[in-house]
GROMACS .gro file of C-alpha atoms in nm:
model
  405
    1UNK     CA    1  -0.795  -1.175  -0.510
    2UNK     CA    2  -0.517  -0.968  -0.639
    3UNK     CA    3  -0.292  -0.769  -0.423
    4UNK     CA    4  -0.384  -0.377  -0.377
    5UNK     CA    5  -0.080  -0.183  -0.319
    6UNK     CA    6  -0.331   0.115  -0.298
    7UNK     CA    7  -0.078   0.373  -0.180
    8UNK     CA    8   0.142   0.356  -0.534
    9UNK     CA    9  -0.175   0.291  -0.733
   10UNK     CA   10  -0.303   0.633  -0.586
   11UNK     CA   11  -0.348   0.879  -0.845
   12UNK     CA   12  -0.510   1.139  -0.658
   13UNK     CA   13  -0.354   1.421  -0.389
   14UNK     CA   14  -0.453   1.386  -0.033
   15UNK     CA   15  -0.682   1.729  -0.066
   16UNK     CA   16  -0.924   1.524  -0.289
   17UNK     CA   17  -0.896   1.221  -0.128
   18UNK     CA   18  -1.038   1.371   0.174
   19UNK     CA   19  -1.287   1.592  -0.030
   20UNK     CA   20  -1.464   1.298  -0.182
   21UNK     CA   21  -1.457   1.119   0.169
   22UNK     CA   22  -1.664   1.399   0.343
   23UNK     CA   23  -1.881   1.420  -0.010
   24UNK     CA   24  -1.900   1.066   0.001
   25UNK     CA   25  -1.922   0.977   0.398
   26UNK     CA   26  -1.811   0.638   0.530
   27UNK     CA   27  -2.070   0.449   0.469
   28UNK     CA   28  -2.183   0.546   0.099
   29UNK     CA   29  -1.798   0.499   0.000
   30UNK     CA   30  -1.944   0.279  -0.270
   31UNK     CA   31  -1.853   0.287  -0.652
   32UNK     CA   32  -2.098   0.281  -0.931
   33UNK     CA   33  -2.124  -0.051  -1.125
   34UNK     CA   34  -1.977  -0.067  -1.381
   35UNK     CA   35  -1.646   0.107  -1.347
   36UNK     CA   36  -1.255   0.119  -1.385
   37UNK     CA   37  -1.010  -0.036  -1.136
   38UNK     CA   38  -0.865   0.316  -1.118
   39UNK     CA   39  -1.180   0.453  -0.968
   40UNK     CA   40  -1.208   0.152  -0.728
   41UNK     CA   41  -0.874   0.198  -0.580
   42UNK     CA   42  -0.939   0.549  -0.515
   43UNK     CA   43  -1.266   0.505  -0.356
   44UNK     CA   44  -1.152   0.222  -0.112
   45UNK     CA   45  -0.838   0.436  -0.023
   46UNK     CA   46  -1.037   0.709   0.078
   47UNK     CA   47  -1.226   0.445   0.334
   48UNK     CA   48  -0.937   0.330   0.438
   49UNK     CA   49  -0.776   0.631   0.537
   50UNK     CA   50  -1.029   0.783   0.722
   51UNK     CA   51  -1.126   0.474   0.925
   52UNK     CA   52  -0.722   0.402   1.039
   53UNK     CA   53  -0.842   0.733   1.222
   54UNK     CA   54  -1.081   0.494   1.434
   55UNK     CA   55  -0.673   0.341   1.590
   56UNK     CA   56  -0.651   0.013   1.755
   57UNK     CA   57  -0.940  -0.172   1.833
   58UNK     CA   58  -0.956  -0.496   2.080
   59UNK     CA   59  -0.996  -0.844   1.931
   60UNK     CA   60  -1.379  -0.904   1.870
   61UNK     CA   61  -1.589  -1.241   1.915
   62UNK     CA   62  -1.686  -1.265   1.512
   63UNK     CA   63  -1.411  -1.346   1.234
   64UNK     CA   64  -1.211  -1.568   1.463
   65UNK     CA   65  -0.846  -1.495   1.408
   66UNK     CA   66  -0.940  -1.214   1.106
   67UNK     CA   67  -0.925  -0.902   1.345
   68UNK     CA   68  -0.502  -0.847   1.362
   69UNK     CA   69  -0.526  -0.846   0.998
   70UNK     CA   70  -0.904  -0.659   0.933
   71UNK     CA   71  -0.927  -0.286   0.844
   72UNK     CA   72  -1.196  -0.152   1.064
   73UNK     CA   73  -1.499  -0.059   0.911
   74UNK     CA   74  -1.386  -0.238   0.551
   75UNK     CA   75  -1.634  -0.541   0.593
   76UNK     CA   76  -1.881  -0.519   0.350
   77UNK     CA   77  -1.621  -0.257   0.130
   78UNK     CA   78  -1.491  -0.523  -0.138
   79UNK     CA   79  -1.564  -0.638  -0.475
   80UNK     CA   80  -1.539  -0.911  -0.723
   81UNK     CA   81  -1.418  -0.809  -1.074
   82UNK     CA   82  -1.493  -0.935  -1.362
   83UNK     CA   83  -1.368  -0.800  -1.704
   84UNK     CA   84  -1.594  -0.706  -1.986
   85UNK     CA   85  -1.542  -0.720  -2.377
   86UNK     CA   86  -1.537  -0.296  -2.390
   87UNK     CA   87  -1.236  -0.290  -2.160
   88UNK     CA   88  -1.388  -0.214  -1.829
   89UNK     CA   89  -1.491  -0.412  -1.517
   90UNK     CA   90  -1.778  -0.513  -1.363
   91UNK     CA   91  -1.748  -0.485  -1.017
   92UNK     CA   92  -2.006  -0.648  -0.780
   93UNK     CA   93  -2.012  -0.565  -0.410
   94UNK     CA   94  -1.892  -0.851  -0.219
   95UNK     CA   95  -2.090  -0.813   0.184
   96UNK     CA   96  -1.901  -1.080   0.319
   97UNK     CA   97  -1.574  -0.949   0.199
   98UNK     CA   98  -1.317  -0.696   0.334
   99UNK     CA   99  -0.923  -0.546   0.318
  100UNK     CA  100  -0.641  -0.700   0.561
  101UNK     CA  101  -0.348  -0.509   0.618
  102UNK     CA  102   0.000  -0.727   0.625
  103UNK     CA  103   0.183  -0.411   0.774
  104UNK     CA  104   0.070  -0.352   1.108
  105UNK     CA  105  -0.171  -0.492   1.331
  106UNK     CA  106  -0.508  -0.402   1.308
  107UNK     CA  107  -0.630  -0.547   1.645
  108UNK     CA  108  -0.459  -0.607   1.951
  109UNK     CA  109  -0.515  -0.938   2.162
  110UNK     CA  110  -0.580  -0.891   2.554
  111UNK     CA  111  -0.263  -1.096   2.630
  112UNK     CA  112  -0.011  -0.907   2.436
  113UNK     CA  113   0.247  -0.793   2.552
  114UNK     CA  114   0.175  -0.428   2.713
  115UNK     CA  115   0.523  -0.325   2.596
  116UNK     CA  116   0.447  -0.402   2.240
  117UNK     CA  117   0.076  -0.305   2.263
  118UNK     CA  118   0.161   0.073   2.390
  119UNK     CA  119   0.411   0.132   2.077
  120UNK     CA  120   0.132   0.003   1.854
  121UNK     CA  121  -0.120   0.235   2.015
  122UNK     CA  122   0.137   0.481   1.918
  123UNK     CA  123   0.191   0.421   1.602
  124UNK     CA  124  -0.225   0.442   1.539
  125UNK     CA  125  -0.188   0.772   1.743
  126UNK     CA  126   0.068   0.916   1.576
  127UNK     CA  127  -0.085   0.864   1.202
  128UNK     CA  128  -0.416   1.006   1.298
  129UNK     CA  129  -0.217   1.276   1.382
  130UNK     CA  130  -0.057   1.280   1.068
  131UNK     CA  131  -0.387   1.254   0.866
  132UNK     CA  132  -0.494   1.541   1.088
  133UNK     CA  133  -0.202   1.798   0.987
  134UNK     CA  134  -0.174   1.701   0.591
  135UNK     CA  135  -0.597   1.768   0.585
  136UNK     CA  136  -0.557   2.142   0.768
  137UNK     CA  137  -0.206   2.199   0.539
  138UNK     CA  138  -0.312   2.035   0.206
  139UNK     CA  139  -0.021   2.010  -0.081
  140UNK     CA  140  -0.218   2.144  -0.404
  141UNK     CA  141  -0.140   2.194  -0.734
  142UNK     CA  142  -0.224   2.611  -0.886
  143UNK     CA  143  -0.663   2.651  -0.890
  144UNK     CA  144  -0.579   2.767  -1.239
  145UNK     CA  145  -0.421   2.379  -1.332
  146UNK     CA  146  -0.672   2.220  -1.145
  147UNK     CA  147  -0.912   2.035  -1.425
  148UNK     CA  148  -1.321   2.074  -1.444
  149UNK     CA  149  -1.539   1.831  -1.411
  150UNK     CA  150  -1.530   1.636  -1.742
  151UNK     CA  151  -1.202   1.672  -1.827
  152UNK     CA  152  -1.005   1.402  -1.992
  153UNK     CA  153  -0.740   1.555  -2.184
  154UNK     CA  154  -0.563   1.901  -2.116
  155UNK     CA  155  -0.233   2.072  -2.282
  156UNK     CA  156  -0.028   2.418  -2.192
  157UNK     CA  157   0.110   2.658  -2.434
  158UNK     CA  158   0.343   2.907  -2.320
  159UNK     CA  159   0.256   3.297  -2.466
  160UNK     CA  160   0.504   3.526  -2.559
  161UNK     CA  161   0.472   3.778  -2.228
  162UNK     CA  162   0.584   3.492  -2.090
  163UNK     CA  163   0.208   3.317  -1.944
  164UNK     CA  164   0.087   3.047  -1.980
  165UNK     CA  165  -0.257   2.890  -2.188
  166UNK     CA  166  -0.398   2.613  -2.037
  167UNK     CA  167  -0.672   2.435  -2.245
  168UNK     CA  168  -0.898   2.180  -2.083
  169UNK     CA  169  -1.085   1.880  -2.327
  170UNK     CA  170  -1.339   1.611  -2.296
  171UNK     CA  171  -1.164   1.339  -2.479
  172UNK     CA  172  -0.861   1.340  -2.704
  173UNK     CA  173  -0.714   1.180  -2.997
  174UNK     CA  174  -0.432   1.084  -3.231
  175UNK     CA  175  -0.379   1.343  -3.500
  176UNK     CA  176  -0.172   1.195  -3.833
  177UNK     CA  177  -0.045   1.519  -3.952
  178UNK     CA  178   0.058   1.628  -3.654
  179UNK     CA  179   0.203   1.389  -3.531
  180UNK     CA  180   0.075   1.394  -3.153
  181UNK     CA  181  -0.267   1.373  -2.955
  182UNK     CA  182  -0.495   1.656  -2.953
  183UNK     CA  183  -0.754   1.769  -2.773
  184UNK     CA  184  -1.153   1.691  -2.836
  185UNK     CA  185  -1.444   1.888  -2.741
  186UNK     CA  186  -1.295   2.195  -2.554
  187UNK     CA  187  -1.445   2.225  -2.193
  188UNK     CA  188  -1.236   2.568  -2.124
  189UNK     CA  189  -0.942   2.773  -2.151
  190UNK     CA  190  -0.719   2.953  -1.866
  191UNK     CA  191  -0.430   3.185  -1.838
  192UNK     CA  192  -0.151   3.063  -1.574
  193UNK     CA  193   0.117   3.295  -1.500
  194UNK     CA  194   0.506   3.209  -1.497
  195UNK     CA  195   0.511   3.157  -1.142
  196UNK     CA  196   0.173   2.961  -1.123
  197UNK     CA  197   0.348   2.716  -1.393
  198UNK     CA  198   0.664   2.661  -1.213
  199UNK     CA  199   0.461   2.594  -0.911
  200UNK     CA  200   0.272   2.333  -1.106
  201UNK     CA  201   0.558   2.217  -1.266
  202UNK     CA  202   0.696   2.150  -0.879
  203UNK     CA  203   0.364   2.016  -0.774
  204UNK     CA  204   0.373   1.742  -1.007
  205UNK     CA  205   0.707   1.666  -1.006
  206UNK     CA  206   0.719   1.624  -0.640
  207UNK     CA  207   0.363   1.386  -0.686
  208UNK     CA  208   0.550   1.195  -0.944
  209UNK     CA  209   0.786   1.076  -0.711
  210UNK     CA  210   0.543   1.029  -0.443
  211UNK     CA  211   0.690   1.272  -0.218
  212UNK     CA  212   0.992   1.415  -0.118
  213UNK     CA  213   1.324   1.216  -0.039
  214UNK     CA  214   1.409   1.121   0.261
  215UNK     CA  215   1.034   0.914   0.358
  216UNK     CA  216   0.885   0.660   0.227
  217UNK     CA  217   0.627   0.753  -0.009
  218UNK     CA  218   0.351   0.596   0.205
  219UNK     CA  219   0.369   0.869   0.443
  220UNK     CA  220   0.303   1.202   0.213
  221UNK     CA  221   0.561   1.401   0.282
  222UNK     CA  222   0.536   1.660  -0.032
  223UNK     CA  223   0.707   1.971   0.180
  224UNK     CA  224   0.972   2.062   0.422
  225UNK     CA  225   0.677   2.132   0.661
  226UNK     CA  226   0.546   1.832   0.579
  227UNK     CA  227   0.890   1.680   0.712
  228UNK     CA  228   0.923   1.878   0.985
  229UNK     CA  229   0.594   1.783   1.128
  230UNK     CA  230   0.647   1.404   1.098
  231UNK     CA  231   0.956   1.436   1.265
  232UNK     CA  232   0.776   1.638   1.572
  233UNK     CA  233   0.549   1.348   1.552
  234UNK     CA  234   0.767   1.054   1.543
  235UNK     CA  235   0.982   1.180   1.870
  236UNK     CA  236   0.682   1.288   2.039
  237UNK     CA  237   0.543   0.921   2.028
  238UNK     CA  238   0.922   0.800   2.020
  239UNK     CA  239   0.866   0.591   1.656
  240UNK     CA  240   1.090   0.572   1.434
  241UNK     CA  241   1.064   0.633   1.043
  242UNK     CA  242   1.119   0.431   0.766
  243UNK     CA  243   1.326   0.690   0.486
  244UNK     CA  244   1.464   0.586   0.216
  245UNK     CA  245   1.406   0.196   0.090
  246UNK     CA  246   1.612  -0.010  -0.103
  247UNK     CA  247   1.488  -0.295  -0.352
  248UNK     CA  248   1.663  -0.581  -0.404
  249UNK     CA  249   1.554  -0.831  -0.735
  250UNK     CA  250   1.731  -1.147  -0.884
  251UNK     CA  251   1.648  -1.028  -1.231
  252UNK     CA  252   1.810  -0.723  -1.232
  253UNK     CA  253   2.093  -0.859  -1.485
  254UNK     CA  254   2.355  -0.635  -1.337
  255UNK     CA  255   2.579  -0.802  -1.157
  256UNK     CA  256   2.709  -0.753  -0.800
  257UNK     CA  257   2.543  -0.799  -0.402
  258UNK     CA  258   2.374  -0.484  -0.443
  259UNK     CA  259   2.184  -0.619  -0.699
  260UNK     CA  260   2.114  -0.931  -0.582
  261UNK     CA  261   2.287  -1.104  -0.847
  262UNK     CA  262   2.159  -1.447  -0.719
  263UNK     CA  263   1.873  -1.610  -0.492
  264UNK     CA  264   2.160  -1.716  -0.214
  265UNK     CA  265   2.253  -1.335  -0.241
  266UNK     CA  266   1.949  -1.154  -0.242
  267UNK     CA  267   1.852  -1.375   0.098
  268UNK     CA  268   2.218  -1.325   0.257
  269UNK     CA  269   2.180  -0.941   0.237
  270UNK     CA  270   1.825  -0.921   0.305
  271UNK     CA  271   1.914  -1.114   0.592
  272UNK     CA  272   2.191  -0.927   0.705
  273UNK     CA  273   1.980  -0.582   0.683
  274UNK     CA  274   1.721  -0.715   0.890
  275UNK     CA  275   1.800  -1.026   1.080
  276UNK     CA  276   2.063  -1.155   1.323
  277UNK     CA  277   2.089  -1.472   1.116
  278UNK     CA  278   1.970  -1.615   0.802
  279UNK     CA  279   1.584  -1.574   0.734
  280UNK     CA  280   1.523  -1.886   0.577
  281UNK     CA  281   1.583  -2.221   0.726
  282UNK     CA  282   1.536  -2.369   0.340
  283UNK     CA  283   1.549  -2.073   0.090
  284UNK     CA  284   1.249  -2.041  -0.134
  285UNK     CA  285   1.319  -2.160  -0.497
  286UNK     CA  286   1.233  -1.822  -0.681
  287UNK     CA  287   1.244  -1.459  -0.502
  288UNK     CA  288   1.049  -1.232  -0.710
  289UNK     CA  289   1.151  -0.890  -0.525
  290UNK     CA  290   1.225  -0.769  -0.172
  291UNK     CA  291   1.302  -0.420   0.003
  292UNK     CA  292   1.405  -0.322   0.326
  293UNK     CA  293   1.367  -0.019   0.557
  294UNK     CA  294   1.688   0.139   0.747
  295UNK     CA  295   1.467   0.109   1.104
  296UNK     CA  296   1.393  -0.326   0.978
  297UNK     CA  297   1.113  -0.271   0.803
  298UNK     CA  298   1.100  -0.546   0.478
  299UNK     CA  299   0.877  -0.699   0.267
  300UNK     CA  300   0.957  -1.017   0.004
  301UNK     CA  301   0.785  -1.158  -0.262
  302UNK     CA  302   0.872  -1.490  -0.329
  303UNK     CA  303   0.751  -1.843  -0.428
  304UNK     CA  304   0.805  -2.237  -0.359
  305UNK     CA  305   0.714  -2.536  -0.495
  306UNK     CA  306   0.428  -2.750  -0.376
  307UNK     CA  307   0.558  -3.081  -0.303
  308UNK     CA  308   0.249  -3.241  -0.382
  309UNK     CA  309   0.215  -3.126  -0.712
  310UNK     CA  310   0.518  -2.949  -0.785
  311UNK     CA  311   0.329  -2.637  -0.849
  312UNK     CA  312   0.403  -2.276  -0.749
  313UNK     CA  313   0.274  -2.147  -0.434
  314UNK     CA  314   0.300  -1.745  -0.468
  315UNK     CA  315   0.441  -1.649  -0.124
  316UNK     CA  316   0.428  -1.216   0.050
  317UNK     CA  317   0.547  -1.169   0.384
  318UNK     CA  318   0.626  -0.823   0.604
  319UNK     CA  319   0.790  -0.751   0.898
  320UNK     CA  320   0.720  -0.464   1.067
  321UNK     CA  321   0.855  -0.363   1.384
  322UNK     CA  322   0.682  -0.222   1.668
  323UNK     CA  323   0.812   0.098   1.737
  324UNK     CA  324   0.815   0.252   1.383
  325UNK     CA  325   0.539   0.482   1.234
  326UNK     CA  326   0.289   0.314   0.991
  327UNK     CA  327  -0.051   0.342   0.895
  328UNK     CA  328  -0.107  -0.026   0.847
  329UNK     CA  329  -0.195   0.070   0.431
  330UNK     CA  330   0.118   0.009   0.261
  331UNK     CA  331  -0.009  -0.333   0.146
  332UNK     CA  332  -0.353  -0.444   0.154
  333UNK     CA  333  -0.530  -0.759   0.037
  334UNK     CA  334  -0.890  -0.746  -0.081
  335UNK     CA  335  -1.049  -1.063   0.022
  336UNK     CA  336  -1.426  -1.130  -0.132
  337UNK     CA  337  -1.559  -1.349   0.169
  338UNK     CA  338  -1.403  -1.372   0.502
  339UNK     CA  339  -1.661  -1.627   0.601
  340UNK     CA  340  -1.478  -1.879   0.416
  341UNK     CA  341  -1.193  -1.821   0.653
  342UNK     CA  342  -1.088  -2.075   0.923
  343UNK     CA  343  -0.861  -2.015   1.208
  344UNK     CA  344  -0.625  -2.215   1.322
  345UNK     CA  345  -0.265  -2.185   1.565
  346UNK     CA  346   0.060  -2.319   1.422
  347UNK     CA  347   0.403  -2.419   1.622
  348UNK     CA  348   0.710  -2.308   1.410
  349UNK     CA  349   1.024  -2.551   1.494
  350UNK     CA  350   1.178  -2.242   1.622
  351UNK     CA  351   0.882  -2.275   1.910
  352UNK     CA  352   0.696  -1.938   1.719
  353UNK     CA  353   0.347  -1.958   1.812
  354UNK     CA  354   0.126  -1.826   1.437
  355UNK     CA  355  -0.252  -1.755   1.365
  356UNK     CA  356  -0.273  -1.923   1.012
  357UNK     CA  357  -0.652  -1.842   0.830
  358UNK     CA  358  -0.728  -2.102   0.542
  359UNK     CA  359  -0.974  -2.054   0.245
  360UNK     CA  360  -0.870  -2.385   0.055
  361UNK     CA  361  -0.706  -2.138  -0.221
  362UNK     CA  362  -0.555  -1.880   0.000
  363UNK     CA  363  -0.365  -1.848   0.325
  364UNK     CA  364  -0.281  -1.588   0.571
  365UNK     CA  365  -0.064  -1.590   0.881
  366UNK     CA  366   0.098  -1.337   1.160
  367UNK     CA  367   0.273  -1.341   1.456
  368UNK     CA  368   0.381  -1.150   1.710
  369UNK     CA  369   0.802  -1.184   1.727
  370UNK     CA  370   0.977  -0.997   1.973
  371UNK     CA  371   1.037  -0.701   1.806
  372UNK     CA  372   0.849  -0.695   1.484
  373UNK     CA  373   0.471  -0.804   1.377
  374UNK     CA  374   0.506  -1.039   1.097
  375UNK     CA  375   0.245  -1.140   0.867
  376UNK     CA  376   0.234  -1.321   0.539
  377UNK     CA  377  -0.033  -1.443   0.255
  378UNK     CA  378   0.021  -1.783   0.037
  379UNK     CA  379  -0.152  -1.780  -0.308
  380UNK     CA  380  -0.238  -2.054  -0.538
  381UNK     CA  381  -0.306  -2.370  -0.269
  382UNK     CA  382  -0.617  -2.421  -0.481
  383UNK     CA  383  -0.437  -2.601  -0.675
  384UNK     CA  384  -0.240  -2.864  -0.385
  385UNK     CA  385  -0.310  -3.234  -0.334
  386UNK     CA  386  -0.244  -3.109   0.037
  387UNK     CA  387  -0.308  -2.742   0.109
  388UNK     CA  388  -0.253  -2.765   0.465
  389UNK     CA  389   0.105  -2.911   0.497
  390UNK     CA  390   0.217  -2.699   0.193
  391UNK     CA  391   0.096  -2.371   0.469
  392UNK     CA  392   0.359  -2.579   0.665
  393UNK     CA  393   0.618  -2.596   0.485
  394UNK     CA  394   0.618  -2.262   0.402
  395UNK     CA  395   0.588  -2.155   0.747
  396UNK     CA  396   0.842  -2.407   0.894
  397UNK     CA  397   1.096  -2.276   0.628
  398UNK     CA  398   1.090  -1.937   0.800
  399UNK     CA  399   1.345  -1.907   1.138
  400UNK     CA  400   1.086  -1.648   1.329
  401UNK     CA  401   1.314  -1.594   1.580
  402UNK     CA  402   1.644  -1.416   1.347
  403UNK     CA  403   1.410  -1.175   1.241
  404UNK     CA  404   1.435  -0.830   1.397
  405UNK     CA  405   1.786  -0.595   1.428
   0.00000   0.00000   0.00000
């Protein structure tokens, strides 16, 4: 299925995400049928967040394989969509399905490491944490913005003492003469002083940009004592933090490196950002977009051809490295039935030992490397004369061991 990148889709603060998780509880966090994607997202966000609480779990005997990538407690938590002629979706529960994170490990196998394993641990530690402090120091708009239930549509009118009126609607619509959409069915009407809108005005600028600068938005941070606590956090469990991340895309049209003004260029920088030599033994033929972390943290869309039919094969990989902060949500894949899932190892030319999991129309793979977790999804072998050694190709175009700074 489609990729979630619930974190950006979010369109809710953290105060009601956690609100409608204790109204909801973990195991009734379960949309009515039918509804919006919107509402979806939210509802298997607020799952998600709460059960990354549960940390780092050991590798268990069912889903062979599926456990490094499997949110805990998400089996049974997906959907299949289907679109319908009013312009909403049908969404019907899928109980073999689930979400797999490509940005940190979910499970850790007995054998690993205990270096890495400990700064994993961490990591899981550290963002419970994290979740802990934002839920007992919530970053909320003004009560007096804050919509009632029904509310669709709301506008604010300054006075002339200098408040503010703050009308709340059911629906809205286009009005002709004046030239602007206007408010249906009025639910209620509040005064907001000058300082109450300036605060809201701050509130949702600061939401708008998904926090403050200085973090990645996946994090939260909306306040200085927001950032101030992270940082406690991160040295106390001796992580680092990914800040501010750049994006790199071929189809930019400006020229220059920066830009990535070409494919060879895009992978050269990428490369030198967060490699010690060239990721790609054979560079893929299109490169959609990639970004990069100061700490090594990346991510890269990208696609190749299939050489047995010449079609595309959509390609998303991310590295993550062990000792930096993450929840394991920045990018999640809804999958509608991990039973159709096998399991099987694969030997890079490099000597990289990967887990690669094959549906016949999807692909996912991860290994441990040195210094990073790495973990990738292939799209669109459905449509391969030979799914299999187009998953090799892919993976034997990667040089594992240049990845890390």
């Amino acid at each position: 299925m489609t990729s979630l990148q619930f974190l950006k889709a979010l369109d809710a603060d953290d105060r009601a995400l956690l609100d409608a998780a204790r109204a909801l509880g973990l195991t009734e966090a379960r949309p009515a049928l039918p509804l919006r994607r919107k509402k979806l997202v939210r509802t298997l966000l607020i799952a998600a967040v709460l059960l990354s609480l549960l940390g780092v779990t050991a590798y268990a005997a069912d889903f062979p394989g599926l456990r490094a990538l499997l949110l805990p407690g998400s089996q049974g938590m997906a959907y299949h969509a289907a679109d319908l002629p009013d312009g909403e979706r049908l969404l019907t529960e899928a109980p073999d399905g689930g979400m797999l994170s490509l940005t940190q490990p979910m499970a850790l196998p007995e054998d690993l490491d205990p270096r890495i394993a400990v700064k994993v641990e961490n990591s899981a530690a550290a963002w419970a944490e994290w979740l802990a402090w934002k839920e007992a120091h919530p970053f909320e708009e003004p009560e007096v913005f804050r919509p009632p239930e029904g509310t669709g549509f709301s506008e604010t009118a300054e006075n002339p003492d200098g408040s503010y009126t703050v009308a709340f609607y059911e629906d809205s619509r286009w009005d002709e003469q004046a030239g602007r959409i206007v408010g249906v069915r009025l639910i209620e009407v509040r005064t907001a002083t000058e300082e109450e809108y300036a605060a809201d005005r701050h509130y949702k600028e600061v939401m708008g940009h998904l926090g403050i600068a200085g973090y990645d938005h996946s994090y939260g941070v909306y306040d200085e004592a927001g950032a101030e606590k992270l940082e406690e956090l991160a040295a106390k469990y001796g992580l680092a933090l990914r800040r501010e991340r750049t994006v790199l895309s071929p189809q930019t049209g400006e020229p220059g490196p920066e830009n990535g003004d070409s494919l060879e260029t895009l992978v050269e920088l990428l490369s030198e950002k967060t490699c010690s030599a060239p990721l790609f033994n054979r560079n893929p033929d299109r490169i959609d977009h990639a970004s990069y972390f100061q700490e090594g943290s990346f991510s890269l869309s990208y696609s190749v051809a299939d050489a047995s039919s010449g079609e595309e094969l959509s390609c998303y990989v991310c590295s993550s490295p062990y000792g930096t902060l993450s929840s394991g949500m920045e990018m999640l894949e809804m999958e509608g039935d991990l039973t159709a899932f096998q399991s099987r190892t694969h030997t890079a030319p490099d000597g990289t030992e990967l887990t690669v999991l094959f549906s016949g129309e999807t692909a996912y793979f991860y290994t441990w490397l040195e210094k990073s977790y790495f973990a990738g999804r292939i799209g669109g072998l459905g449509r391969s004369a030979a799914p299999e050694a187009a998953v090799t190709a892919v993976l034997d175009a990667i040089a594992f061991t240049h990845i890390g700074v």
